[in-house]
Amino acid sequence: MKDFYLTILRDQTTASEVFRSTAKQLGSLLLAEAAKEIPMHEAEVETVLGTASGKKPACRIILVPILRAGLALLPTALELFPTAPIGMFGIRRDEKTVEPRLYYQNLPPLTSDDWILVLDPMLATAGSVSLALEKLLEAGARPDRVSLISIIASKLGVETVQKRYPAVKQIIAAVDPELNRDKFIVPGLGDFGDRYFGT
Ligand code: PRP
Ligand code: URA
């Protein structure tokens, strides 16, 4: 199904309402994959007929979308983790230099036990995500308890995150080979934020 959803997102003729609903479907597959990494402990519950053994997350899960495109993955993440606190980074690439600029940061107090899901559908040069990871670690996050959820990444972006933050887990639907002169992912899907928000 991932490839099917990706094909719809990549298609430049996909209308904005279909782009939004498809990003949601694909996001839920990626988040379900990310959830497998979260440590669980055994838990017992009483059913009406007896005791059943089950599992519950062994730590707090924190959702951290990178504005603005990361907001596309937030509603799905909240369906899966309805009690999760939400932190946010507003990061925008400069159109000329491609340097990421942090214009907003608001994180809940973090502990080294928290499991952090960073949401950003596009990983190109990895500048934006690297800045977010740097700020998260400064705020007390542990790199081996951070999962990055992206829809499309460039090969360079994946390798850069691996090199800078080897313990961070990357859950990505597709890794594309190239970046163009403007540091857009090729073939990619274009500007995710513009297509999702209709700007
Ligand atoms: C996009 C995307 C990532 C970033 C990826 O955001 O959502 O955050 O670019 O590029 P990088 O890996 O080279 O840093 P953009 O800066 O366009 O802002 P937006 O989400 O507000 O559209
Ligand atoms: N941001 C996007 O939305 N698309 C790209 O290809 C690169 C950065």
mmCIF file of C-alpha atoms and ligand atoms in Angstrom:
data_model
loop_
_atom_site.group_PDB
_atom_site.id
_atom_site.type_symbol
_atom_site.label_atom_id
_atom_site.label_comp_id
_atom_site.label_asym_id
_atom_site.label_seq_id
_atom_site.Cartn_x
_atom_site.Cartn_y
_atom_site.Cartn_z
ATOM 1 C CA MET A 1 0.000 0.000 0.000
ATOM 2 C CA LYS A 2 2.879 2.388 0.711
ATOM 3 C CA ASP A 3 3.905 2.442 -2.955
ATOM 4 C CA PHE A 4 0.305 3.023 -4.026
ATOM 5 C CA TYR A 5 -0.055 6.048 -1.717
ATOM 6 C CA LEU A 6 3.364 7.364 -2.745
ATOM 7 C CA THR A 7 2.417 7.210 -6.427
ATOM 8 C CA ILE A 8 -0.654 9.356 -5.742
ATOM 9 C CA LEU A 9 1.396 11.891 -3.767
ATOM 10 C CA ARG A 10 4.115 12.096 -6.420
ATOM 11 C CA ASP A 11 1.617 12.660 -9.258
ATOM 12 C CA GLN A 12 1.565 16.394 -9.996
ATOM 13 C CA THR A 13 -2.074 16.126 -11.160
ATOM 14 C CA THR A 14 -3.296 14.926 -7.744
ATOM 15 C CA ALA A 15 -5.796 17.454 -6.394
ATOM 16 C CA SER A 16 -5.208 18.979 -2.988
ATOM 17 C CA GLU A 17 -8.033 17.120 -1.169
ATOM 18 C CA VAL A 18 -6.720 13.754 -2.430
ATOM 19 C CA PHE A 19 -3.149 14.803 -1.587
ATOM 20 C CA ARG A 20 -4.270 15.523 1.986
ATOM 21 C CA SER A 21 -6.195 12.281 2.483
ATOM 22 C CA THR A 22 -3.396 10.206 0.925
ATOM 23 C CA ALA A 23 -0.755 11.841 3.133
ATOM 24 C CA LYS A 24 -2.946 10.855 6.102
ATOM 25 C CA GLN A 25 -3.226 7.200 4.968
ATOM 26 C CA LEU A 26 0.481 6.880 4.295
ATOM 27 C CA GLY A 27 1.284 8.664 7.545
ATOM 28 C CA SER A 28 -0.739 6.109 9.490
ATOM 29 C CA LEU A 29 1.233 3.210 7.947
ATOM 30 C CA LEU A 30 4.533 4.910 8.837
ATOM 31 C CA LEU A 31 3.411 5.731 12.368
ATOM 32 C CA ALA A 32 2.265 2.139 12.932
ATOM 33 C CA GLU A 33 5.761 1.041 11.862
ATOM 34 C CA ALA A 34 7.349 3.579 14.218
ATOM 35 C CA ALA A 35 5.150 2.332 17.081
ATOM 36 C CA LYS A 36 6.804 -1.102 16.881
ATOM 37 C CA GLU A 37 10.034 0.420 18.268
ATOM 38 C CA ILE A 38 8.395 1.883 21.370
ATOM 39 C CA PRO A 39 9.215 -0.186 24.481
ATOM 40 C CA MET A 40 6.180 -1.912 25.999
ATOM 41 C CA HIS A 41 5.649 -3.576 29.329
ATOM 42 C CA GLU A 42 3.338 -6.448 30.191
ATOM 43 C CA ALA A 43 -0.014 -5.320 31.577
ATOM 44 C CA GLU A 44 -3.051 -7.213 32.805
ATOM 45 C CA VAL A 45 -6.623 -6.045 32.273
ATOM 46 C CA GLU A 46 -9.861 -7.372 33.646
ATOM 47 C CA THR A 47 -12.345 -8.289 30.936
ATOM 48 C CA VAL A 48 -15.964 -9.032 31.935
ATOM 49 C CA LEU A 49 -15.025 -12.738 31.978
ATOM 50 C CA GLY A 50 -11.516 -12.865 33.372
ATOM 51 C CA THR A 51 -7.989 -11.513 33.278
ATOM 52 C CA ALA A 52 -6.211 -10.915 29.987
ATOM 53 C CA SER A 53 -2.545 -10.172 29.597
ATOM 54 C CA GLY A 54 -1.565 -7.360 27.275
ATOM 55 C CA LYS A 55 0.939 -4.578 26.737
ATOM 56 C CA LYS A 56 1.154 -0.861 27.444
ATOM 57 C CA PRO A 57 3.809 1.679 26.410
ATOM 58 C CA ALA A 58 6.576 1.678 29.011
ATOM 59 C CA CYS A 59 7.295 5.372 28.536
ATOM 60 C CA ARG A 60 5.732 8.677 27.584
ATOM 61 C CA ILE A 61 5.361 9.317 23.844
ATOM 62 C CA ILE A 62 5.907 12.902 22.637
ATOM 63 C CA LEU A 63 4.888 14.111 19.179
ATOM 64 C CA VAL A 64 7.035 16.810 17.590
ATOM 65 C CA PRO A 65 5.898 18.112 14.178
ATOM 66 C CA ILE A 66 8.227 20.485 12.305
ATOM 67 C CA LEU A 67 6.082 23.345 10.970
ATOM 68 C CA ARG A 68 4.620 23.599 8.729
ATOM 69 C CA ALA A 69 4.606 20.398 6.622
ATOM 70 C CA GLY A 70 4.931 18.202 9.737
ATOM 71 C CA LEU A 71 1.414 19.264 10.724
ATOM 72 C CA ALA A 72 0.139 16.950 7.963
ATOM 73 C CA LEU A 73 1.179 13.942 10.078
ATOM 74 C CA LEU A 74 -0.130 15.254 13.401
ATOM 75 C CA PRO A 75 -3.868 14.304 13.210
ATOM 76 C CA THR A 76 -2.981 10.683 12.404
ATOM 77 C CA ALA A 77 -0.335 10.585 15.119
ATOM 78 C CA LEU A 78 -2.903 11.874 17.615
ATOM 79 C CA GLU A 79 -5.367 9.154 16.595
ATOM 80 C CA LEU A 80 -2.714 6.556 17.429
ATOM 81 C CA PHE A 81 -1.355 8.292 20.549
ATOM 82 C CA PRO A 82 -4.264 10.399 21.858
ATOM 83 C CA THR A 83 -2.657 11.275 25.189
ATOM 84 C CA ALA A 84 0.751 12.273 23.778
ATOM 85 C CA PRO A 85 2.025 15.754 24.672
ATOM 86 C CA ILE A 86 2.948 17.797 21.595
ATOM 87 C CA GLY A 87 6.092 19.867 21.097
ATOM 88 C CA MET A 88 6.671 22.040 18.034
ATOM 89 C CA PHE A 89 9.461 23.493 15.986
ATOM 90 C CA GLY A 90 8.825 26.153 13.385
ATOM 91 C CA ILE A 91 11.699 25.766 10.910
ATOM 92 C CA ARG A 92 11.850 27.228 7.417
ATOM 93 C CA ARG A 93 14.551 26.780 4.783
ATOM 94 C CA ASP A 94 15.817 30.038 3.355
ATOM 95 C CA GLU A 95 14.796 29.974 -0.314
ATOM 96 C CA LYS A 96 18.240 31.141 -1.519
ATOM 97 C CA THR A 97 20.753 29.634 0.908
ATOM 98 C CA VAL A 98 18.605 26.609 1.960
ATOM 99 C CA GLU A 99 19.825 27.210 5.538
ATOM 100 C CA PRO A 100 17.140 26.271 8.067
ATOM 101 C CA ARG A 101 15.857 29.084 10.280
ATOM 102 C CA LEU A 102 14.223 28.297 13.621
ATOM 103 C CA TYR A 103 11.353 30.765 14.114
ATOM 104 C CA TYR A 104 9.423 28.949 16.845
ATOM 105 C CA GLN A 105 10.144 26.352 19.512
ATOM 106 C CA ASN A 106 7.794 25.066 22.175
ATOM 107 C CA LEU A 107 8.577 21.746 23.858
ATOM 108 C CA PRO A 108 7.090 20.140 26.947
ATOM 109 C CA PRO A 109 9.686 19.420 29.668
ATOM 110 C CA LEU A 110 11.470 16.267 28.447
ATOM 111 C CA THR A 111 12.994 13.377 30.378
ATOM 112 C CA SER A 112 15.546 10.918 29.041
ATOM 113 C CA ASP A 113 12.830 8.208 29.212
ATOM 114 C CA ASP A 114 10.504 9.896 26.726
ATOM 115 C CA TRP A 115 10.026 8.407 23.272
ATOM 116 C CA ILE A 116 9.964 11.197 20.700
ATOM 117 C CA LEU A 117 8.348 10.992 17.277
ATOM 118 C CA VAL A 118 9.632 13.805 15.038
ATOM 119 C CA LEU A 119 7.204 14.437 12.167
ATOM 120 C CA ASP A 120 8.448 15.965 8.904
ATOM 121 C CA PRO A 121 7.278 14.546 5.575
ATOM 122 C CA MET A 122 10.319 15.731 3.546
ATOM 123 C CA LEU A 123 14.007 15.190 4.364
ATOM 124 C CA ALA A 124 16.142 16.884 1.704
ATOM 125 C CA THR A 125 19.537 18.260 2.875
ATOM 126 C CA ALA A 126 18.638 17.232 6.474
ATOM 127 C CA GLY A 127 19.347 20.801 7.618
ATOM 128 C CA SER A 128 15.876 21.282 9.182
ATOM 129 C CA VAL A 129 15.788 17.908 10.918
ATOM 130 C CA SER A 130 19.372 18.283 12.183
ATOM 131 C CA LEU A 131 18.443 21.607 13.772
ATOM 132 C CA ALA A 132 15.366 20.037 15.396
ATOM 133 C CA LEU A 133 17.422 17.083 16.694
ATOM 134 C CA GLU A 134 20.093 19.419 18.082
ATOM 135 C CA LYS A 135 17.415 21.359 20.007
ATOM 136 C CA LEU A 136 15.725 18.157 21.213
ATOM 137 C CA LEU A 137 18.987 16.757 22.604
ATOM 138 C CA GLU A 138 19.723 20.117 24.280
ATOM 139 C CA ALA A 139 16.272 19.836 25.888
ATOM 140 C CA GLY A 140 17.041 16.392 27.350
ATOM 141 C CA ALA A 141 15.957 13.882 24.665
ATOM 142 C CA ARG A 142 18.018 10.719 24.175
ATOM 143 C CA PRO A 143 18.959 10.051 20.533
ATOM 144 C CA ASP A 144 18.188 6.316 20.821
ATOM 145 C CA ARG A 145 14.655 7.271 21.864
ATOM 146 C CA VAL A 146 13.932 9.464 18.858
ATOM 147 C CA SER A 147 12.190 8.250 15.686
ATOM 148 C CA LEU A 148 12.012 10.461 12.627
ATOM 149 C CA ILE A 149 8.947 9.915 10.407
ATOM 150 C CA SER A 150 9.256 11.113 6.799
ATOM 151 C CA ILE A 151 7.371 10.362 3.607
ATOM 152 C CA ILE A 152 10.229 11.026 1.154
ATOM 153 C CA ALA A 153 13.919 11.498 1.921
ATOM 154 C CA SER A 154 16.922 12.074 -0.293
ATOM 155 C CA LYS A 155 19.761 9.574 -0.042
ATOM 156 C CA LEU A 156 21.971 12.430 1.159
ATOM 157 C CA GLY A 157 19.437 13.382 3.845
ATOM 158 C CA VAL A 158 19.253 9.836 5.227
ATOM 159 C CA GLU A 159 23.046 9.487 5.257
ATOM 160 C CA THR A 160 23.512 12.876 6.904
ATOM 161 C CA VAL A 161 21.138 12.010 9.767
ATOM 162 C CA GLN A 162 22.806 8.579 10.129
ATOM 163 C CA LYS A 163 26.225 10.202 10.350
ATOM 164 C CA ARG A 164 25.261 12.989 12.770
ATOM 165 C CA TYR A 165 22.773 11.023 14.881
ATOM 166 C CA PRO A 166 23.468 7.292 14.360
ATOM 167 C CA ALA A 167 21.088 6.228 17.147
ATOM 168 C CA VAL A 168 18.057 8.061 15.719
ATOM 169 C CA LYS A 169 15.607 5.738 13.954
ATOM 170 C CA GLN A 170 14.414 6.802 10.502
ATOM 171 C CA ILE A 171 11.042 5.586 9.223
ATOM 172 C CA ILE A 172 10.688 6.656 5.599
ATOM 173 C CA ALA A 173 8.355 5.540 2.788
ATOM 174 C CA ALA A 174 10.829 6.256 -0.052
ATOM 175 C CA VAL A 175 14.466 7.293 -0.440
ATOM 176 C CA ASP A 176 15.089 9.204 -3.679
ATOM 177 C CA PRO A 177 18.514 9.457 -5.315
ATOM 178 C CA GLU A 178 19.033 13.149 -5.941
ATOM 179 C CA LEU A 179 18.604 16.768 -4.993
ATOM 180 C CA ASN A 180 18.317 19.423 -7.688
ATOM 181 C CA ARG A 181 20.124 22.791 -7.734
ATOM 182 C CA ASP A 182 17.460 24.273 -5.445
ATOM 183 C CA LYS A 183 17.854 21.313 -3.055
ATOM 184 C CA PHE A 184 14.485 19.804 -3.910
ATOM 185 C CA ILE A 185 14.217 16.029 -3.852
ATOM 186 C CA VAL A 186 14.228 14.428 -7.327
ATOM 187 C CA PRO A 187 11.901 12.872 -8.367
ATOM 188 C CA GLY A 188 10.235 13.664 -5.005
ATOM 189 C CA LEU A 189 6.781 15.182 -5.057
ATOM 190 C CA GLY A 190 7.491 18.926 -5.246
ATOM 191 C CA ASP A 191 6.884 21.279 -2.331
ATOM 192 C CA PHE A 192 4.935 19.247 0.217
ATOM 193 C CA GLY A 193 3.818 22.259 2.270
ATOM 194 C CA ASP A 194 2.526 24.157 -0.763
ATOM 195 C CA ARG A 195 0.635 21.124 -2.075
ATOM 196 C CA TYR A 196 -0.822 20.165 1.318
ATOM 197 C CA PHE A 197 -1.794 23.672 2.421
ATOM 198 C CA GLY A 198 -2.769 24.858 -1.084
ATOM 199 C CA THR A 199 -0.413 27.861 -1.125
HETATM 200 C C1 PRP B 1 10.439 21.620 3.986
HETATM 201 C C2 PRP B 1 10.143 20.279 4.631
HETATM 202 C C3 PRP B 1 11.280 20.110 5.606
HETATM 203 C C4 PRP B 1 12.421 20.788 4.885
HETATM 204 C C5 PRP B 1 13.316 19.751 4.293
HETATM 205 O O1 PRP B 1 10.019 22.665 4.772
HETATM 206 O O2 PRP B 1 8.892 20.221 5.253
HETATM 207 O O3 PRP B 1 11.053 20.704 6.860
HETATM 208 O O4 PRP B 1 11.859 21.582 3.846
HETATM 209 O O5 PRP B 1 14.449 20.321 3.744
HETATM 210 P P1 PRP B 1 15.897 20.154 4.353
HETATM 211 O O6 PRP B 1 16.039 18.704 4.710
HETATM 212 O O7 PRP B 1 16.786 20.555 3.218
HETATM 213 O O8 PRP B 1 16.038 21.054 5.530
HETATM 214 P P2 PRP B 1 10.077 24.201 4.317
HETATM 215 O O9 PRP B 1 11.323 24.845 4.812
HETATM 216 O O10 PRP B 1 9.807 24.298 2.855
HETATM 217 O O11 PRP B 1 8.921 24.848 5.147
HETATM 218 P P3 PRP B 1 7.346 24.542 5.187
HETATM 219 O O12 PRP B 1 7.168 23.225 5.896
HETATM 220 O O13 PRP B 1 6.851 25.709 5.986
HETATM 221 O O14 PRP B 1 6.826 24.515 3.784
HETATM 222 N N1 URA B 2 10.776 20.428 0.913
HETATM 223 C C1 URA B 2 9.810 19.936 0.118
HETATM 224 O O1 URA B 2 8.620 20.146 0.377
HETATM 225 N N2 URA B 2 10.183 19.231 -0.958
HETATM 226 C C2 URA B 2 11.465 18.980 -1.269
HETATM 227 O O2 URA B 2 11.729 18.314 -2.281
HETATM 228 C C3 URA B 2 12.463 19.497 -0.430
HETATM 229 C C4 URA B 2 12.102 20.225 0.668
#
